[in-house]
Short mmCIF file of C-alpha atoms in Angstrom, two decimals:
data_model
loop_
_atom_site.label_atom_id
_atom_site.label_comp_id
_atom_site.label_asym_id
_atom_site.label_seq_id
_atom_site.Cartn_x
_atom_site.Cartn_y
_atom_site.Cartn_z
CA UNK C 264 -161.13 -115.80 45.37
CA UNK C 265 -160.90 -115.85 41.63
CA UNK C 266 -158.79 -112.94 40.19
CA UNK C 267 -161.32 -112.40 37.40
CA UNK C 268 -164.06 -111.67 39.93
CA UNK C 269 -161.75 -109.31 41.80
CA UNK C 270 -160.87 -107.43 38.60
CA UNK C 271 -164.55 -107.28 37.64
CA UNK C 272 -165.41 -105.77 41.03
CA UNK C 273 -162.76 -103.03 40.88
CA UNK C 274 -163.05 -102.16 37.19
CA UNK C 275 -166.07 -99.82 37.68
CA UNK C 276 -164.09 -97.84 40.22
CA UNK C 277 -161.16 -97.57 37.81
CA UNK C 278 -163.45 -96.48 34.98
CA UNK C 279 -165.10 -93.82 37.16
CA UNK C 280 -161.65 -92.55 38.24
CA UNK C 281 -160.46 -92.32 34.62
CA UNK C 282 -163.63 -90.51 33.53
CA UNK C 283 -163.27 -88.03 36.41
CA UNK C 284 -159.63 -87.33 35.51
CA UNK C 285 -160.48 -86.82 31.83
CA UNK C 286 -163.36 -84.47 32.61
CA UNK C 287 -161.17 -82.45 34.99
CA UNK C 288 -158.43 -82.22 32.35
CA UNK C 289 -160.88 -81.10 29.64
CA UNK C 290 -162.35 -78.50 31.99
CA UNK C 291 -158.89 -77.12 32.81
CA UNK C 292 -157.99 -76.94 29.11
CA UNK C 293 -161.19 -75.04 28.33
CA UNK C 294 -160.61 -72.60 31.19
CA UNK C 295 -157.06 -71.96 29.99
CA UNK C 296 -158.24 -71.40 26.41
CA UNK C 297 -160.85 -68.89 27.60
CA UNK C 298 -158.24 -67.08 29.69
CA UNK C 299 -155.75 -66.88 26.81
CA UNK C 300 -158.48 -65.70 24.44
CA UNK C 301 -159.50 -62.95 26.88
CA UNK C 302 -155.89 -61.87 27.53
CA UNK C 303 -155.11 -61.61 23.83
CA UNK C 304 -157.91 -59.06 23.37
CA UNK C 305 -156.62 -56.77 26.13
CA UNK C 306 -154.67 -53.66 25.27
CA UNK C 307 -150.90 -54.04 25.54
CA UNK C 308 -148.35 -51.31 26.12
CA UNK C 309 -147.01 -48.69 26.46
CA UNK C 310 -143.66 -50.39 26.69
CA UNK C 311 -140.57 -49.00 28.37
CA UNK C 312 -137.62 -48.34 26.06
CA UNK C 313 -135.03 -50.05 28.28
CA UNK C 314 -136.58 -51.81 31.30
CA UNK C 315 -133.20 -52.74 32.80
CA UNK C 316 -131.66 -49.26 32.65
CA UNK C 317 -130.30 -47.63 35.79
CA UNK C 318 -132.93 -44.99 36.58
CA UNK C 319 -130.81 -43.02 39.04
CA UNK C 320 -127.54 -43.13 37.14
CA UNK C 321 -127.06 -39.34 37.26
CA UNK C 322 -127.71 -39.16 41.02
CA UNK C 323 -124.92 -41.54 41.99
CA UNK C 324 -121.92 -39.65 43.43
CA UNK C 325 -119.59 -42.58 43.87
CA UNK C 326 -119.05 -45.77 41.94
CA UNK C 327 -121.57 -48.51 41.45
CA UNK C 328 -119.81 -50.74 44.01
CA UNK C 329 -119.83 -48.37 46.97
CA UNK C 330 -122.50 -45.92 48.02
CA UNK C 331 -121.53 -43.92 51.11
CA UNK C 332 -124.62 -41.76 51.53
#
């Protein structure tokens, strides 16, 4: 079998596969852009002053390493 004929037979499949991948990629990019656009219009806040603060610091009787309650 001639390699040119073999390449000619499988090239439509390769073209269809490439077109499908490109259309899927473009669709995903558009969905992500719509999501980001919608999220940017949402209200943000109120923010916590210190999100990593120890909320029960006053309630601790012992040290931070041992808690014998």
